[in-house]
């Protein structure tokens, strides 16, 4: 069937072109590469041409990018990938990506929103399920969005307290004796969590929350014996928890509470990677009602664009994604493959 060639002009008057097209037209180039079609930009107009079918798809993509930029956000490469991949997958989630506000940071005066289809799925899962696992490579917003959701729930009165925890495991280096009191010793391990909270609500607010007992940031070992009622409990870097530690954390859950567990199973720092609770838990809990697993891929990375390429390069070096020997030793099915698979051009 032949399609008649047509032309369409989209205006983005009043919007900085860089917010839509990207630095040095990086966003535009992604769209052109995806469709294998050149797009013309003149002044504050985007000129599209092609057969009817392509034109409709191109128009939808560019209109979404214009709408995101018009809302005050800068369109990122992650946004572009989300728009393109969302259309391919018929996910239906793209249209609401820019409208799904997770938390408003009064410090930064900006909305925290999902920036990919998978992030939107993750946010929706946290709203709908009491236990959610976010598994995937660094830079996909797993912990950042979990903390944003916890702050939003606290602000709305849905919960009374936030617990954020990490296993205290050194990342391939022996740091030796650390000076100072207990807080000073564990600070390097929980600093990334503290930084994310500070970014969203400010240092003064974080300190007040800690002093009031509303926010607790502590090593995973300190969760033993606790019962977490009316709370959000976030376990970060969960790939470095043992199987028994994972069980301990999950069984802390009390009335009106949620647990969000995040980690990257390709970056296990345990002496015996086969003991990773995050590797084991999928086989154990995947079919349990009320628990949701969300797996991120390289296309969901929202850090510097080179991070995606780095992940892709390491994935090519180790196609089976078995830095850890855990799944093979245990004879379990392959749970790791999709974490670093890329659809990224």
mmCIF file of C-alpha atoms in Angstrom, residues 33-151:
data_model
loop_
_atom_site.group_PDB
_atom_site.id
_atom_site.type_symbol
_atom_site.label_atom_id
_atom_site.label_comp_id
_atom_site.label_asym_id
_atom_site.label_seq_id
_atom_site.Cartn_x
_atom_site.Cartn_y
_atom_site.Cartn_z
ATOM 1 C CA UNK A 33 18.083 8.272 13.638
ATOM 2 C CA UNK A 34 15.081 6.385 14.972
ATOM 3 C CA UNK A 35 12.922 7.210 11.961
ATOM 4 C CA UNK A 36 15.848 7.305 9.504
ATOM 5 C CA UNK A 37 14.420 10.585 8.288
ATOM 6 C CA UNK A 38 15.683 14.176 8.260
ATOM 7 C CA UNK A 39 13.698 16.859 10.095
ATOM 8 C CA UNK A 40 13.878 20.545 9.195
ATOM 9 C CA UNK A 41 13.862 23.314 11.829
ATOM 10 C CA UNK A 42 13.450 26.955 10.800
ATOM 11 C CA UNK A 43 13.148 29.659 13.416
ATOM 12 C CA UNK A 44 10.506 28.512 15.886
ATOM 13 C CA UNK A 45 8.970 25.937 13.538
ATOM 14 C CA UNK A 46 9.589 22.234 13.016
ATOM 15 C CA UNK A 47 8.802 21.148 9.464
ATOM 16 C CA UNK A 48 7.883 17.504 9.013
ATOM 17 C CA UNK A 49 7.276 15.677 5.775
ATOM 18 C CA UNK A 50 6.787 12.116 4.652
ATOM 19 C CA UNK A 51 4.052 9.613 3.974
ATOM 20 C CA UNK A 52 0.924 9.833 6.073
ATOM 21 C CA UNK A 53 1.876 6.999 8.428
ATOM 22 C CA UNK A 54 5.358 8.308 9.214
ATOM 23 C CA UNK A 55 4.085 11.868 9.469
ATOM 24 C CA UNK A 56 1.527 10.917 12.095
ATOM 25 C CA UNK A 57 4.154 9.122 14.195
ATOM 26 C CA UNK A 58 6.692 11.947 13.846
ATOM 27 C CA UNK A 59 4.072 14.525 14.724
ATOM 28 C CA UNK A 60 3.065 12.665 17.864
ATOM 29 C CA UNK A 61 6.698 12.380 19.006
ATOM 30 C CA UNK A 62 7.554 16.028 18.339
ATOM 31 C CA UNK A 63 4.314 17.331 19.860
ATOM 32 C CA UNK A 64 5.057 15.383 23.056
ATOM 33 C CA UNK A 65 8.549 16.893 23.196
ATOM 34 C CA UNK A 66 7.138 20.384 22.647
ATOM 35 C CA UNK A 67 4.545 19.836 25.373
ATOM 36 C CA UNK A 68 7.185 18.684 27.888
ATOM 37 C CA UNK A 69 9.347 21.726 27.128
ATOM 38 C CA UNK A 70 6.292 23.981 27.307
ATOM 39 C CA UNK A 71 5.593 22.755 30.839
ATOM 40 C CA UNK A 72 8.927 24.199 31.954
ATOM 41 C CA UNK A 73 11.038 21.063 31.768
ATOM 42 C CA UNK A 74 14.062 20.456 29.582
ATOM 43 C CA UNK A 75 13.552 17.465 27.303
ATOM 44 C CA UNK A 76 16.326 14.991 28.083
ATOM 45 C CA UNK A 77 17.673 12.157 25.975
ATOM 46 C CA UNK A 78 15.955 9.855 28.442
ATOM 47 C CA UNK A 79 12.653 11.570 27.644
ATOM 48 C CA UNK A 80 13.236 11.079 23.922
ATOM 49 C CA UNK A 81 14.000 7.380 24.384
ATOM 50 C CA UNK A 82 10.906 7.037 26.561
ATOM 51 C CA UNK A 83 8.731 8.685 23.914
ATOM 52 C CA UNK A 84 10.149 6.589 21.087
ATOM 53 C CA UNK A 85 10.193 3.274 22.925
ATOM 54 C CA UNK A 86 6.819 3.952 24.478
ATOM 55 C CA UNK A 87 5.292 4.362 21.026
ATOM 56 C CA UNK A 88 6.945 1.162 19.834
ATOM 57 C CA UNK A 89 5.646 -0.776 22.812
ATOM 58 C CA UNK A 90 2.156 0.775 22.746
ATOM 59 C CA UNK A 91 2.637 1.332 26.448
ATOM 60 C CA UNK A 92 0.152 4.155 26.610
ATOM 61 C CA UNK A 93 2.276 5.742 29.292
ATOM 62 C CA UNK A 94 4.083 8.379 27.278
ATOM 63 C CA UNK A 95 1.264 10.883 27.167
ATOM 64 C CA UNK A 96 1.199 11.105 30.947
ATOM 65 C CA UNK A 97 4.942 11.057 31.630
ATOM 66 C CA UNK A 98 5.220 14.818 31.846
ATOM 67 C CA UNK A 99 2.075 15.100 33.958
ATOM 68 C CA UNK A 100 2.786 12.427 36.538
ATOM 69 C CA UNK A 101 4.260 14.471 39.381
ATOM 70 C CA UNK A 102 5.816 12.374 42.135
ATOM 71 C CA UNK A 103 6.990 15.153 44.441
ATOM 72 C CA UNK A 104 7.467 18.912 44.267
ATOM 73 C CA UNK A 105 10.829 20.118 45.550
ATOM 74 C CA UNK A 106 10.311 23.561 47.042
ATOM 75 C CA UNK A 107 14.090 23.861 47.467
ATOM 76 C CA UNK A 108 14.801 23.332 43.776
ATOM 77 C CA UNK A 109 11.435 24.728 42.684
ATOM 78 C CA UNK A 110 10.893 21.825 40.356
ATOM 79 C CA UNK A 111 8.651 18.819 39.944
ATOM 80 C CA UNK A 112 10.097 15.350 40.286
ATOM 81 C CA UNK A 113 8.504 13.224 37.583
ATOM 82 C CA UNK A 114 9.164 9.887 35.834
ATOM 83 C CA UNK A 115 11.521 10.359 32.899
ATOM 84 C CA UNK A 116 11.003 7.050 31.130
ATOM 85 C CA UNK A 117 8.231 4.535 30.582
ATOM 86 C CA UNK A 118 9.904 2.154 33.019
ATOM 87 C CA UNK A 119 10.155 4.878 35.675
ATOM 88 C CA UNK A 120 6.432 5.531 35.239
ATOM 89 C CA UNK A 121 5.757 1.812 35.687
ATOM 90 C CA UNK A 122 7.940 1.852 38.818
ATOM 91 C CA UNK A 123 6.132 4.847 40.340
ATOM 92 C CA UNK A 124 2.744 3.264 39.610
ATOM 93 C CA UNK A 125 3.926 -0.002 41.180
ATOM 94 C CA UNK A 126 4.948 1.796 44.385
ATOM 95 C CA UNK A 127 1.477 3.344 44.538
ATOM 96 C CA UNK A 128 -0.280 0.010 43.961
ATOM 97 C CA UNK A 129 1.886 -2.560 45.770
ATOM 98 C CA UNK A 130 3.199 -2.829 49.328
ATOM 99 C CA UNK A 131 6.519 -4.422 48.322
ATOM 100 C CA UNK A 132 8.310 -3.283 45.156
ATOM 101 C CA UNK A 133 11.696 -4.330 43.813
ATOM 102 C CA UNK A 134 13.464 -1.945 41.423
ATOM 103 C CA UNK A 135 16.311 -3.833 39.752
ATOM 104 C CA UNK A 136 18.636 -2.427 37.108
ATOM 105 C CA UNK A 137 21.803 -0.509 36.271
ATOM 106 C CA UNK A 138 23.085 2.642 37.910
ATOM 107 C CA UNK A 139 21.517 5.939 36.942
ATOM 108 C CA UNK A 140 17.980 4.704 36.306
ATOM 109 C CA UNK A 141 16.443 6.647 39.207
ATOM 110 C CA UNK A 142 15.481 3.636 41.321
ATOM 111 C CA UNK A 143 16.475 5.071 44.705
ATOM 112 C CA UNK A 144 15.792 8.694 43.787
ATOM 113 C CA UNK A 145 12.157 8.003 42.868
ATOM 114 C CA UNK A 146 11.650 5.707 45.872
ATOM 115 C CA UNK A 147 12.742 8.516 48.197
ATOM 116 C CA UNK A 148 10.591 11.034 46.323
ATOM 117 C CA UNK A 149 7.566 8.736 46.715
ATOM 118 C CA UNK A 150 8.314 8.330 50.428
ATOM 119 C CA UNK A 151 8.531 12.104 50.930
#
